């Protein structure tokens, strides 16, 4: 714990010395600092992956070991499990920095609050969403998923998860300072997740149908385009709203 | 004092308006109920279940209207930072949640005889379910943040984001529906409603709206009272401490 | 009268819908009124019967 604290403050002081540096370097510095803090914390990212695997493992016990059925529902199941796993971590996104005052320090630096949100969301994506996506092929094997569909599923993860992370940042930014905000954040972000989930599943279904018909993948098919648009809109709105939320909590 | 001016004017206006809105709601509810239950003829297709429409459609309408009201007040609060707008948004949320709950349950009670199942994942019902969760989240955010000023700002941001989200959800759910279901559902709210059904329906919609207005005004007044009580408590606490400090 | 409650065989759906609507509307009205009266009285008490709003 002491080591972590010193890392926090060390990075804040580094920050001050760097202040003339360009915003891009400041952005990268913040991402690197958050990654370092996450690795110092140890198994945080791993816990999320374990939860993801646990959810996916429980489903066959609930539905029966019917491989064709599991294969049919695998994309939706993996998407929902990924969403559940990602919901676990958003309450910690800004909380520690808010409580020990490093967020105030960051605000005084060269980055705008929007930039801070984006940098912290990037680090969060790399330490939480990326391990989940990496673990997906193994879990897909358990569900007897078709390889072509799996590839497309991972593609939708890559497109959709940045949007989901920034919506999570929105929930975290609005509720920063609230104790035990986990369930509150889940409630706040759930209605915002719906479009991304729908278009992702739609895109996968469409891809499955084309693959079954022997066709190639069409990345410009409407579902895929809507997924991209939904993720972009969610990300944009998420950054702006998360920064606005943090601003009101910081400015006191 | 300037900040207080507007709430004071609101208090005097709303004191006159509230009983009128409440009285209007009571009269319209009575007329609409008697007309809808006793005089409106059963529909040739839906039979007597059409009467559920007289309580279902107004609550669905109010669930959306209350949300629009909330989002507009939130936008006003965000732009002009006026506490009265925060108070209005906060006052509307639990009412909207209540109407949304009614819309879902009466919709299910209508769906069972019509579709043979209490729930279908059609676009309209699903959008309302999502809106229902949004209301709960919005109220939970208000409750979770102690400082009413900050809570108001955070809730305003959420309401605006949610309002942007409503058409996206509606579109995505429509899309999802055409993807997964053959379009064999009975279309609700068909344009060809006979006037014998439409008149009591509109009366009930007006009654629910008047009730909402009366209750929102009352809840806003209550919230202003609460804040005045809070201020008085703080000032008396300061008064009693001041001599000891001096 | 029995026919009225029977609702052409749909009484089991029509009446719960109306009763529930009445219940929720009554609940919203009652809680709103109670909170209003309580805080109004409290405020008057604190202001020692000061100017009425």
Short mmCIF file of C-alpha atoms in Angstrom, two decimals:
data_model
loop_
_atom_site.label_atom_id
_atom_site.label_comp_id
_atom_site.label_asym_id
_atom_site.label_seq_id
_atom_site.Cartn_x
_atom_site.Cartn_y
_atom_site.Cartn_z
CA UNK A 1 0.00 0.00 0.00
CA UNK A 2 2.80 2.44 0.93
CA UNK A 3 4.55 1.65 -2.29
CA UNK A 4 1.43 2.44 -4.23
CA UNK A 5 0.91 5.73 -2.45
CA UNK A 6 4.43 6.83 -3.14
CA UNK A 7 3.94 5.94 -6.79
CA UNK A 8 0.84 8.09 -6.94
CA UNK A 9 2.55 11.11 -5.49
CA UNK A 10 5.74 10.59 -7.37
CA UNK A 11 3.84 10.64 -10.59
CA UNK A 12 2.01 13.78 -9.59
CA UNK A 13 5.30 15.57 -8.94
CA UNK A 14 6.72 14.30 -12.21
CA UNK A 15 3.66 15.76 -13.75
CA UNK A 16 4.38 19.24 -12.46
CA UNK A 17 7.89 19.19 -13.83
CA UNK A 18 6.58 18.08 -17.19
CA UNK A 19 3.92 20.73 -17.46
CA UNK A 20 5.41 22.55 -20.48
CA UNK A 21 5.40 19.30 -22.40
CA UNK A 22 2.82 18.75 -25.07
CA UNK A 23 -0.62 17.43 -24.12
CA UNK A 24 0.05 14.27 -26.06
CA UNK A 25 3.05 13.46 -23.89
CA UNK A 26 1.05 14.32 -20.80
CA UNK A 27 -1.67 11.99 -22.02
CA UNK A 28 0.77 9.13 -22.52
CA UNK A 29 2.37 9.84 -19.15
CA UNK A 30 -1.00 9.56 -17.44
CA UNK A 31 -1.83 6.31 -19.27
CA UNK A 32 1.55 4.90 -18.28
CA UNK A 33 1.10 5.99 -14.67
CA UNK A 34 -2.32 4.30 -14.46
CA UNK A 35 -0.93 1.13 -16.05
CA UNK A 36 1.89 1.15 -13.51
CA UNK A 37 -0.55 1.59 -10.65
CA UNK A 38 -2.69 -1.26 -11.99
CA UNK A 39 0.27 -3.60 -12.23
CA UNK A 40 1.40 -2.57 -8.75
CA UNK A 41 -2.04 -3.56 -7.53
CA UNK A 42 -1.42 -6.97 -9.02
CA UNK A 43 -4.20 -9.35 -9.86
CA UNK A 44 -6.97 -6.78 -10.49
CA UNK A 45 -7.25 -7.42 -14.21
CA UNK A 46 -6.95 -11.14 -13.65
CA UNK A 47 -9.88 -11.14 -11.21
CA UNK A 48 -12.12 -9.69 -13.89
CA UNK A 49 -11.08 -12.44 -16.31
CA UNK A 50 -11.78 -15.06 -13.68
CA UNK A 51 -15.24 -13.59 -13.13
CA UNK A 52 -15.84 -13.64 -16.89
CA UNK A 53 -14.85 -17.33 -16.99
CA UNK A 54 -17.02 -18.14 -13.98
CA UNK A 55 -20.12 -16.61 -15.60
CA UNK A 56 -19.50 -18.50 -18.85
CA UNK A 57 -18.89 -21.74 -16.95
CA UNK A 58 -22.10 -21.43 -14.95
CA UNK A 59 -24.33 -21.05 -18.01
CA UNK A 60 -24.06 -24.68 -19.24
CA UNK A 61 -24.99 -25.84 -15.74
CA UNK A 62 -28.10 -23.71 -16.00
CA UNK A 63 -29.01 -24.73 -19.55
CA UNK A 64 -27.74 -28.28 -19.79
CA UNK A 65 -24.73 -29.57 -21.74
CA UNK A 66 -26.43 -29.09 -25.09
CA UNK A 67 -23.58 -28.11 -27.43
CA UNK A 68 -25.71 -27.04 -30.43
CA UNK A 69 -27.75 -24.79 -28.13
CA UNK A 70 -24.63 -23.36 -26.51
CA UNK A 71 -23.09 -22.79 -29.90
CA UNK A 72 -26.18 -20.92 -31.02
CA UNK A 73 -26.26 -18.59 -28.02
CA UNK A 74 -22.49 -18.27 -27.52
CA UNK A 75 -22.04 -14.75 -29.01
CA UNK A 76 -24.83 -13.22 -26.92
CA UNK A 77 -23.71 -15.10 -23.86
CA UNK A 78 -20.12 -13.95 -24.18
CA UNK A 79 -21.21 -10.37 -24.80
CA UNK A 80 -23.43 -10.33 -21.70
CA UNK A 81 -20.72 -11.99 -19.60
CA UNK A 82 -18.20 -9.41 -20.80
CA UNK A 83 -20.57 -6.59 -19.86
CA UNK A 84 -21.14 -8.07 -16.40
CA UNK A 85 -17.41 -8.47 -15.86
CA UNK A 86 -16.66 -4.94 -17.03
CA UNK A 87 -19.30 -3.51 -14.66
CA UNK A 88 -17.29 -4.77 -11.70
CA UNK A 89 -14.45 -2.32 -12.08
CA UNK A 90 -15.82 1.10 -12.96
CA UNK A 91 -16.32 2.22 -9.37
CA UNK A 92 -12.53 2.26 -8.99
CA UNK A 93 -11.85 4.28 -12.13
CA UNK A 94 -11.61 7.73 -10.50
CA UNK A 95 -12.25 6.89 -6.86
CA UNK A 96 -8.66 6.48 -5.57
CA UNK A 97 -7.42 9.57 -7.40
CA UNK A 98 -10.39 11.53 -6.15
CA UNK A 99 -9.96 10.49 -2.53
CA UNK A 100 -6.23 11.11 -2.19
CA UNK A 101 -6.36 14.38 -4.08
CA UNK A 102 -4.26 13.33 -7.06
CA UNK A 103 -7.17 14.22 -9.31
CA UNK A 104 -6.87 17.86 -8.18
CA UNK A 105 -3.18 17.66 -9.06
CA UNK A 106 -3.95 16.25 -12.48
CA UNK A 107 -6.45 19.00 -13.17
CA UNK A 108 -3.69 21.58 -12.60
CA UNK A 109 -1.56 19.86 -15.25
CA UNK A 110 -1.57 20.43 -18.99
CA UNK A 111 -4.43 18.04 -19.76
CA UNK A 112 -8.07 19.08 -19.84
CA UNK A 113 -10.50 17.01 -17.79
CA UNK A 114 -11.71 15.40 -21.01
CA UNK A 115 -8.13 14.39 -21.75
CA UNK A 116 -7.74 13.00 -18.23
CA UNK A 117 -10.94 10.98 -18.63
CA UNK A 118 -9.77 9.65 -21.98
CA UNK A 119 -6.32 8.72 -20.66
CA UNK A 120 -7.70 6.97 -17.60
CA UNK A 121 -10.28 5.18 -19.76
CA UNK A 122 -7.50 4.03 -22.09
CA UNK A 123 -5.55 2.58 -19.19
CA UNK A 124 -8.73 1.00 -17.87
CA UNK A 125 -9.46 -0.55 -21.26
CA UNK A 126 -5.94 -1.96 -21.49
CA UNK A 127 -6.07 -3.48 -18.01
CA UNK A 128 -9.68 -4.71 -18.01
CA UNK A 129 -11.30 -5.01 -21.43
CA UNK A 130 -8.17 -6.20 -23.25
CA UNK A 131 -7.59 -9.19 -20.93
CA UNK A 132 -11.27 -10.11 -21.29
CA UNK A 133 -11.00 -10.05 -25.07
CA UNK A 134 -7.79 -12.07 -24.90
CA UNK A 135 -9.53 -14.72 -22.79
CA UNK A 136 -12.51 -14.96 -25.15
CA UNK A 137 -11.11 -17.60 -27.58
CA UNK A 138 -10.61 -20.08 -24.73
CA UNK A 139 -14.15 -19.59 -23.47
CA UNK A 140 -15.45 -19.78 -27.04
CA UNK A 141 -13.92 -23.25 -27.30
CA UNK A 142 -15.93 -24.35 -24.27
CA UNK A 143 -19.08 -23.21 -26.06
CA UNK A 144 -18.11 -24.96 -29.29
CA UNK A 145 -18.16 -21.71 -31.16
CA UNK A 146 -17.54 -21.58 -34.88
CA UNK A 147 -14.11 -20.07 -35.62
CA UNK A 148 -15.36 -17.61 -38.22
CA UNK A 149 -18.06 -16.35 -35.87
CA UNK A 150 -15.48 -16.13 -33.08
CA UNK A 151 -13.32 -13.90 -35.23
CA UNK A 152 -16.23 -11.61 -35.87
CA UNK A 153 -17.23 -11.64 -32.20
CA UNK A 154 -13.75 -10.44 -31.26
CA UNK A 155 -14.02 -7.75 -33.90
CA UNK A 156 -17.29 -6.52 -32.35
CA UNK A 157 -15.62 -6.59 -28.92
CA UNK A 158 -12.79 -4.44 -30.25
CA UNK A 159 -15.24 -1.95 -31.75
CA UNK A 160 -17.76 -1.96 -28.91
CA UNK A 161 -15.69 -2.08 -25.73
CA UNK A 162 -14.13 1.41 -26.06
CA UNK A 163 -17.67 2.81 -26.13
CA UNK A 164 -18.66 0.69 -23.14
CA UNK A 165 -15.56 1.79 -21.21
CA UNK A 166 -16.34 5.46 -21.79
CA UNK A 167 -19.97 4.98 -20.75
CA UNK A 168 -18.60 3.34 -17.62
CA UNK A 169 -16.38 6.38 -17.15
CA UNK A 170 -19.54 8.50 -17.37
CA UNK A 171 -21.16 6.48 -14.59
CA UNK A 172 -17.99 6.63 -12.52
CA UNK A 173 -17.55 10.36 -13.12
CA UNK A 174 -21.10 11.20 -12.07
CA UNK A 175 -20.93 9.11 -8.92
CA UNK A 176 -17.36 9.80 -7.84
CA UNK A 177 -17.29 10.36 -4.09
CA UNK A 178 -20.28 8.07 -3.56
CA UNK A 179 -19.43 5.14 -1.33
CA UNK A 180 -20.10 1.67 -2.76
CA UNK A 181 -21.04 3.11 -6.13
CA UNK A 182 -20.81 -0.24 -7.95
CA UNK A 183 -24.50 -1.02 -8.23
CA UNK A 184 -25.37 2.62 -8.82
CA UNK A 185 -22.98 2.71 -11.79
CA UNK A 186 -24.46 -0.53 -13.15
CA UNK A 187 -27.91 1.08 -13.01
CA UNK A 188 -26.73 4.31 -14.61
CA UNK A 189 -24.94 2.69 -17.54
CA UNK A 190 -27.30 -0.20 -18.31
CA UNK A 191 -29.74 1.85 -20.45
CA UNK A 192 -26.76 3.31 -22.32
CA UNK A 193 -25.29 -0.12 -23.03
CA UNK A 194 -28.41 -1.44 -24.77
CA UNK A 195 -27.80 -0.02 -28.29
CA UNK A 196 -24.17 -1.18 -28.41
CA UNK A 197 -25.17 -4.68 -27.33
CA UNK A 198 -28.04 -4.89 -29.81
CA UNK A 199 -25.98 -3.80 -32.81
CA UNK A 200 -23.04 -6.01 -31.82
CA UNK A 201 -25.27 -9.09 -31.67
CA UNK A 202 -27.00 -8.03 -34.87
CA UNK A 203 -23.66 -7.76 -36.63
CA UNK A 204 -22.60 -11.20 -35.42
CA UNK A 205 -25.89 -12.80 -36.49
CA UNK A 206 -25.53 -11.22 -39.89
CA UNK A 207 -21.95 -12.46 -40.19
CA UNK A 208 -23.02 -15.95 -39.16
CA UNK A 209 -25.69 -15.99 -41.84
CA UNK A 210 -23.27 -14.87 -44.55
CA UNK A 211 -20.67 -17.39 -43.39
CA UNK A 212 -23.28 -20.17 -43.46
CA UNK A 213 -24.22 -19.14 -46.98
CA UNK A 214 -20.55 -19.39 -47.94
CA UNK A 215 -20.06 -15.66 -48.42
CA UNK A 216 -17.23 -13.50 -47.16
CA UNK A 217 -17.46 -11.00 -44.32
CA UNK A 218 -19.00 -7.66 -45.14
CA UNK A 219 -17.68 -5.05 -42.75
CA UNK A 220 -19.85 -2.30 -44.24
CA UNK A 221 -23.07 -4.16 -43.51
CA UNK A 222 -25.60 -1.95 -41.59
CA UNK A 223 -25.33 -3.71 -38.21
CA UNK A 224 -21.58 -3.28 -38.18
CA UNK A 225 -21.89 0.36 -39.17
CA UNK A 226 -24.52 1.01 -36.49
CA UNK A 227 -22.31 -0.71 -33.92
CA UNK A 228 -19.42 1.55 -34.85
CA UNK A 229 -21.66 4.62 -34.75
CA UNK A 230 -23.19 3.62 -31.41
CA UNK A 231 -19.76 3.03 -29.92
CA UNK A 232 -18.48 6.37 -31.21
CA UNK A 233 -21.52 8.32 -29.97
CA UNK A 234 -21.34 6.53 -26.62
CA UNK A 235 -17.65 7.32 -26.38
CA UNK A 236 -18.09 10.98 -27.27
CA UNK A 237 -21.03 11.51 -24.92
CA UNK A 238 -19.24 9.46 -22.26
CA UNK A 239 -16.08 11.59 -22.31
CA UNK A 240 -17.95 14.90 -22.22
CA UNK A 241 -20.38 13.81 -19.50
CA UNK A 242 -17.73 12.10 -17.38
CA UNK A 243 -15.59 15.23 -17.48
CA UNK A 244 -18.61 17.38 -16.58
CA UNK A 245 -19.38 15.05 -13.69
CA UNK A 246 -15.82 15.13 -12.38
CA UNK A 247 -15.70 18.92 -12.75
CA UNK A 248 -18.70 19.43 -10.52
CA UNK A 249 -17.35 17.07 -7.87
CA UNK A 250 -13.89 18.64 -7.88
CA UNK A 251 -14.92 22.29 -8.00
CA UNK A 252 -16.84 21.66 -4.77
CA UNK B 1 -31.86 37.57 -2.17
CA UNK B 2 -31.93 37.56 -5.97
CA UNK B 3 -31.65 33.77 -6.00
CA UNK B 4 -34.60 33.57 -3.66
CA UNK B 5 -36.80 35.84 -5.74
CA UNK B 6 -37.82 33.26 -8.27
CA UNK B 7 -38.70 30.44 -5.84
CA UNK B 8 -40.84 32.94 -3.95
CA UNK B 9 -42.72 33.89 -7.08
CA UNK B 10 -43.04 30.18 -7.88
CA UNK B 11 -44.49 29.55 -4.42
CA UNK B 12 -47.19 32.17 -4.84
CA UNK B 13 -48.14 31.07 -8.37
CA UNK B 14 -48.11 27.39 -7.55
CA UNK B 15 -50.26 27.97 -4.47
CA UNK B 16 -53.06 29.09 -6.74
CA UNK B 17 -52.40 26.62 -9.53
CA UNK B 18 -52.06 23.41 -7.49
CA UNK B 19 -55.64 23.11 -6.19
CA UNK B 20 -57.01 23.90 -9.66
CA UNK B 21 -54.88 21.23 -11.29
CA UNK B 22 -55.77 18.76 -8.55
CA UNK B 23 -59.49 19.53 -8.82
CA UNK B 24 -59.40 19.26 -12.59
CA UNK B 25 -57.62 15.90 -12.30
CA UNK B 26 -60.28 14.60 -9.89
CA UNK B 27 -63.19 15.67 -12.10
CA UNK B 28 -61.62 14.36 -15.31
CA UNK B 29 -60.69 11.06 -13.65
CA UNK B 30 -64.26 10.58 -12.49
CA UNK B 31 -65.75 11.41 -15.91
CA UNK B 32 -63.17 9.34 -17.75
CA UNK B 33 -63.60 6.32 -15.48
CA UNK B 34 -67.40 6.26 -15.67
CA UNK B 35 -67.36 6.84 -19.41
CA UNK B 36 -64.61 4.33 -20.06
CA UNK B 37 -65.95 1.58 -17.82
CA UNK B 38 -69.68 1.90 -18.27
CA UNK B 39 -70.48 3.74 -21.50
CA UNK B 40 -67.71 3.08 -23.98
CA UNK B 41 -68.67 0.06 -26.12
CA UNK B 42 -66.44 -3.02 -26.20
CA UNK B 43 -64.15 -3.10 -29.22
CA UNK B 44 -65.24 -5.45 -32.00
CA UNK B 45 -61.79 -7.06 -32.07
CA UNK B 46 -60.42 -6.68 -28.57
CA UNK B 47 -63.70 -6.94 -26.68
CA UNK B 48 -63.72 -5.48 -23.18
CA UNK B 49 -59.93 -5.58 -22.92
CA UNK B 50 -60.01 -2.29 -24.80
CA UNK B 51 -60.91 -0.74 -21.44
CA UNK B 52 -57.39 -1.45 -20.21
CA UNK B 53 -56.32 1.09 -22.80
CA UNK B 54 -57.99 3.84 -20.77
CA UNK B 55 -55.46 3.33 -17.98
CA UNK B 56 -52.57 2.00 -20.05
CA UNK B 57 -52.20 4.71 -22.68
CA UNK B 58 -52.35 7.65 -20.20
CA UNK B 59 -49.67 6.12 -17.97
CA UNK B 60 -47.45 5.36 -20.95
CA UNK B 61 -47.96 8.91 -22.19
CA UNK B 62 -47.14 10.34 -18.76
CA UNK B 63 -44.05 8.17 -18.39
CA UNK B 64 -42.68 9.80 -21.53
CA UNK B 65 -44.03 13.28 -20.81
CA UNK B 66 -42.56 13.25 -17.29
CA UNK B 67 -39.23 12.23 -18.77
CA UNK B 68 -39.35 15.01 -21.35
CA UNK B 69 -40.23 17.45 -18.59
CA UNK B 70 -37.32 16.15 -16.49
CA UNK B 71 -34.86 16.42 -19.37
CA UNK B 72 -36.00 19.95 -20.25
CA UNK B 73 -35.71 21.04 -16.63
CA UNK B 74 -32.26 19.44 -16.49
CA UNK B 75 -31.17 21.30 -19.59
CA UNK B 76 -32.42 24.55 -18.04
CA UNK B 77 -30.62 23.71 -14.83
CA UNK B 78 -27.44 22.98 -16.72
CA UNK B 79 -27.51 26.19 -18.75
CA UNK B 80 -28.85 28.69 -16.22
CA UNK B 81 -27.83 26.86 -13.04
CA UNK B 82 -31.16 27.65 -11.51
CA UNK B 83 -32.07 25.65 -8.44
CA UNK B 84 -35.78 25.72 -9.32
CA UNK B 85 -35.04 23.68 -12.47
CA UNK B 86 -33.20 21.09 -10.36
CA UNK B 87 -36.15 20.99 -8.01
CA UNK B 88 -38.56 20.48 -10.91
CA UNK B 89 -36.52 17.63 -12.37
CA UNK B 90 -36.23 15.93 -9.01
CA UNK B 91 -39.96 16.32 -8.32
CA UNK B 92 -40.95 14.71 -11.62
CA UNK B 93 -38.73 11.61 -11.39
CA UNK B 94 -40.65 9.48 -8.84
CA UNK B 95 -43.92 10.33 -10.59
CA UNK B 96 -42.48 9.29 -13.93
CA UNK B 97 -41.29 6.06 -12.35
CA UNK B 98 -44.79 5.41 -11.00
CA UNK B 99 -46.41 6.04 -14.40
CA UNK B 100 -43.78 3.92 -16.12
CA UNK B 101 -44.47 1.07 -13.71
CA UNK B 102 -48.19 1.34 -14.44
CA UNK B 103 -47.57 1.41 -18.18
CA UNK B 104 -45.55 -1.81 -17.94
CA UNK B 105 -48.00 -3.68 -15.71
CA UNK B 106 -51.18 -2.61 -17.46
CA UNK B 107 -49.45 -3.37 -20.76
CA UNK B 108 -48.73 -6.89 -19.52
CA UNK B 109 -52.35 -7.30 -18.36
CA UNK B 110 -53.46 -6.25 -21.81
CA UNK B 111 -50.92 -8.44 -23.54
CA UNK B 112 -52.02 -11.67 -21.89
CA UNK B 113 -55.54 -11.79 -23.43
CA UNK B 114 -54.33 -10.15 -26.68
CA UNK B 115 -51.11 -12.01 -27.38
CA UNK B 116 -51.51 -14.97 -25.05
CA UNK B 117 -48.50 -13.90 -23.01
CA UNK B 118 -47.87 -11.26 -20.38
CA UNK B 119 -44.71 -10.04 -21.94
CA UNK B 120 -43.43 -9.83 -25.48
CA UNK B 121 -40.07 -8.30 -26.26
CA UNK B 122 -41.53 -5.92 -28.76
CA UNK B 123 -39.93 -2.57 -29.40
CA UNK B 124 -42.36 -0.51 -27.38
CA UNK B 125 -42.40 -2.65 -24.25
CA UNK B 126 -38.65 -3.08 -24.32
CA UNK B 127 -38.04 0.66 -24.66
CA UNK B 128 -40.29 1.24 -21.66
CA UNK B 129 -38.43 -1.37 -19.64
CA UNK B 130 -35.15 0.39 -20.39
CA UNK B 131 -36.72 3.73 -19.46
CA UNK B 132 -37.92 2.17 -16.21
CA UNK B 133 -34.35 1.27 -15.25
CA UNK B 134 -33.23 4.72 -16.27
CA UNK B 135 -35.72 6.30 -13.86
CA UNK B 136 -34.46 4.09 -11.04
CA UNK B 137 -30.85 5.01 -11.81
CA UNK B 138 -31.70 8.70 -11.97
CA UNK B 139 -33.45 8.64 -8.59
CA UNK B 140 -30.64 6.54 -7.09
CA UNK B 141 -28.09 9.12 -8.23
CA UNK B 142 -30.06 11.89 -6.51
CA UNK B 143 -30.23 9.86 -3.34
CA UNK B 144 -26.57 8.84 -3.40
CA UNK B 145 -25.01 12.32 -3.49
CA UNK B 146 -25.54 14.20 -0.24
CA UNK B 147 -24.98 17.80 -1.32
CA UNK B 148 -28.25 18.71 -3.10
CA UNK B 149 -26.47 21.20 -5.35
CA UNK B 150 -23.97 18.63 -6.63
CA UNK B 151 -26.63 15.95 -6.82
CA UNK B 152 -28.75 18.27 -8.95
CA UNK B 153 -25.89 18.97 -11.36
CA UNK B 154 -24.93 15.30 -11.67
CA UNK B 155 -28.55 14.24 -12.17
CA UNK B 156 -28.99 16.96 -14.80
CA UNK B 157 -26.03 15.60 -16.77
CA UNK B 158 -27.47 12.09 -16.51
CA UNK B 159 -30.93 13.19 -17.64
CA UNK B 160 -29.52 14.99 -20.68
CA UNK B 161 -27.37 12.00 -21.64
CA UNK B 162 -30.39 9.75 -21.13
CA UNK B 163 -32.48 11.97 -23.36
CA UNK B 164 -29.91 11.67 -26.15
CA UNK B 165 -30.04 7.95 -25.54
CA UNK B 166 -33.84 7.59 -25.85
CA UNK B 167 -34.07 7.79 -29.67
CA UNK B 168 -30.97 5.60 -30.02
CA UNK B 169 -32.51 2.95 -27.78
CA UNK B 170 -35.81 3.22 -29.62
CA UNK B 171 -34.10 2.82 -32.97
CA UNK B 172 -31.88 -0.04 -31.84
CA UNK B 173 -34.78 -1.89 -30.23
CA UNK B 174 -36.91 -1.46 -33.37
CA UNK B 175 -33.98 -2.76 -35.37
CA UNK B 176 -33.47 -5.67 -33.00
CA UNK B 177 -37.16 -6.49 -33.24
CA UNK B 178 -37.27 -6.73 -37.00
CA UNK B 179 -34.18 -8.91 -36.73
CA UNK B 180 -35.57 -11.43 -34.28
CA UNK B 181 -39.32 -11.49 -34.70
CA UNK B 182 -41.73 -11.86 -37.55
CA UNK B 183 -43.96 -8.80 -37.61
CA UNK B 184 -47.08 -10.63 -36.52
CA UNK B 185 -47.95 -8.57 -33.48
CA UNK B 186 -51.14 -6.61 -33.27
CA UNK B 187 -50.20 -3.00 -33.82
CA UNK B 188 -51.31 -0.93 -30.89
CA UNK B 189 -52.56 2.61 -31.22
CA UNK B 190 -53.93 2.04 -34.69
CA UNK B 191 -55.15 5.31 -36.21
CA UNK B 192 -58.67 4.02 -36.75
CA UNK B 193 -59.93 4.33 -33.20
CA UNK B 194 -63.62 5.05 -33.06
CA UNK B 195 -64.60 8.28 -31.31
CA UNK B 196 -66.58 6.37 -28.65
CA UNK B 197 -63.25 4.91 -27.51
CA UNK B 198 -61.11 7.93 -28.33
CA UNK B 199 -63.10 10.45 -26.27
CA UNK B 200 -62.82 8.71 -22.89
CA UNK B 201 -59.20 7.92 -23.74
CA UNK B 202 -58.38 11.59 -24.28
CA UNK B 203 -60.25 12.50 -21.09
CA UNK B 204 -58.12 10.03 -19.15
CA UNK B 205 -54.94 11.37 -20.76
CA UNK B 206 -55.96 14.89 -19.70
CA UNK B 207 -56.78 13.63 -16.21
CA UNK B 208 -53.38 11.97 -15.77
CA UNK B 209 -51.65 15.09 -17.09
CA UNK B 210 -53.54 17.32 -14.65
CA UNK B 211 -52.70 14.96 -11.80
CA UNK B 212 -49.04 15.05 -12.79
CA UNK B 213 -49.06 18.85 -12.86
CA UNK B 214 -50.68 19.03 -9.43
CA UNK B 215 -48.30 16.50 -7.89
CA UNK B 216 -45.18 18.01 -9.48
CA UNK B 217 -46.10 21.47 -8.19
CA UNK B 218 -46.71 20.04 -4.75
CA UNK B 219 -43.45 18.13 -4.69
CA UNK B 220 -41.59 21.23 -5.86
CA UNK B 221 -43.16 23.26 -3.05
CA UNK B 222 -42.20 20.53 -0.60
CA UNK B 223 -38.60 20.57 -1.81
CA UNK B 224 -38.45 24.37 -1.45
CA UNK B 225 -39.80 24.04 2.10
CA UNK B 226 -37.17 21.42 2.86
CA UNK B 227 -34.39 23.69 1.63
CA UNK B 228 -35.77 26.63 3.63
CA UNK B 229 -35.93 24.44 6.72
CA UNK B 230 -32.34 23.44 6.09
CA UNK B 231 -31.24 27.06 5.78
CA UNK B 232 -33.07 28.01 8.97
CA UNK B 233 -31.45 25.12 10.84
CA UNK B 234 -28.01 26.24 9.70
CA UNK B 235 -28.62 29.87 10.58
CA UNK B 236 -29.94 29.04 14.06
CA UNK B 237 -26.98 26.75 14.61
CA UNK B 238 -24.67 29.64 13.64
CA UNK B 239 -26.58 32.05 15.89
CA UNK B 240 -26.15 29.85 18.92
CA UNK B 241 -22.49 29.25 18.19
CA UNK B 242 -21.61 32.84 17.39
CA UNK B 243 -21.57 34.24 20.96
CA UNK B 244 -19.39 31.38 22.14
CA UNK B 245 -16.93 32.12 19.38
CA UNK B 246 -17.05 35.89 19.89
CA UNK C 1 -74.15 -5.86 -12.48
CA UNK C 2 -72.49 -9.27 -12.68
CA UNK C 3 -72.02 -8.72 -16.38
CA UNK C 4 -70.27 -5.43 -15.64
CA UNK C 5 -67.70 -7.16 -13.43
CA UNK C 6 -67.37 -10.03 -15.85
CA UNK C 7 -66.18 -7.69 -18.63
CA UNK C 8 -67.00 -10.11 -21.40
CA UNK C 9 -64.72 -12.74 -19.84
CA UNK C 10 -61.79 -10.36 -19.43
CA UNK C 11 -62.60 -9.21 -15.89
CA UNK C 12 -59.49 -10.94 -14.58
CA UNK C 13 -57.37 -8.57 -16.67
CA UNK C 14 -59.41 -5.38 -16.76
CA UNK C 15 -60.04 -5.06 -13.02
CA UNK C 16 -56.49 -5.68 -11.81
CA UNK C 17 -55.30 -3.06 -14.31
CA UNK C 18 -57.75 -0.51 -12.90
CA UNK C 19 -57.16 -1.44 -9.27
CA UNK C 20 -53.41 -1.27 -9.66
CA UNK C 21 -53.63 2.08 -11.45
CA UNK C 22 -55.85 3.43 -8.68
CA UNK C 23 -53.45 2.06 -6.08
CA UNK C 24 -50.34 3.60 -7.59
CA UNK C 25 -51.98 6.97 -8.28
CA UNK C 26 -53.37 7.03 -4.73
CA UNK C 27 -49.97 6.10 -3.33
CA UNK C 28 -48.21 8.86 -5.28
CA UNK C 29 -50.82 11.39 -4.20
CA UNK C 30 -50.74 10.29 -0.56
CA UNK C 31 -46.94 10.35 -0.22
CA UNK C 32 -46.77 13.72 -1.97
CA UNK C 33 -49.46 15.21 0.29
CA UNK C 34 -47.96 13.77 3.45
CA UNK C 35 -44.47 15.09 2.74
CA UNK C 36 -45.97 18.44 1.77
CA UNK C 37 -48.01 18.84 4.94
CA UNK C 38 -45.24 17.64 7.21
CA UNK C 39 -42.64 20.04 5.87
CA UNK C 40 -45.05 22.93 5.63
CA UNK C 41 -45.96 22.50 9.28
CA UNK C 42 -42.32 22.15 10.27
CA UNK C 43 -41.39 25.31 8.39
CA UNK C 44 -44.21 27.28 10.00
CA UNK C 45 -43.20 25.98 13.38
CA UNK C 46 -39.59 27.08 12.79
CA UNK C 47 -40.60 30.49 11.51
CA UNK C 48 -42.89 30.94 14.55
CA UNK C 49 -45.88 31.51 12.37
CA UNK C 50 -43.96 33.84 10.08
CA UNK C 51 -45.22 35.01 6.67
CA UNK C 52 -47.19 32.33 4.96
CA UNK C 53 -46.18 31.11 1.54
#
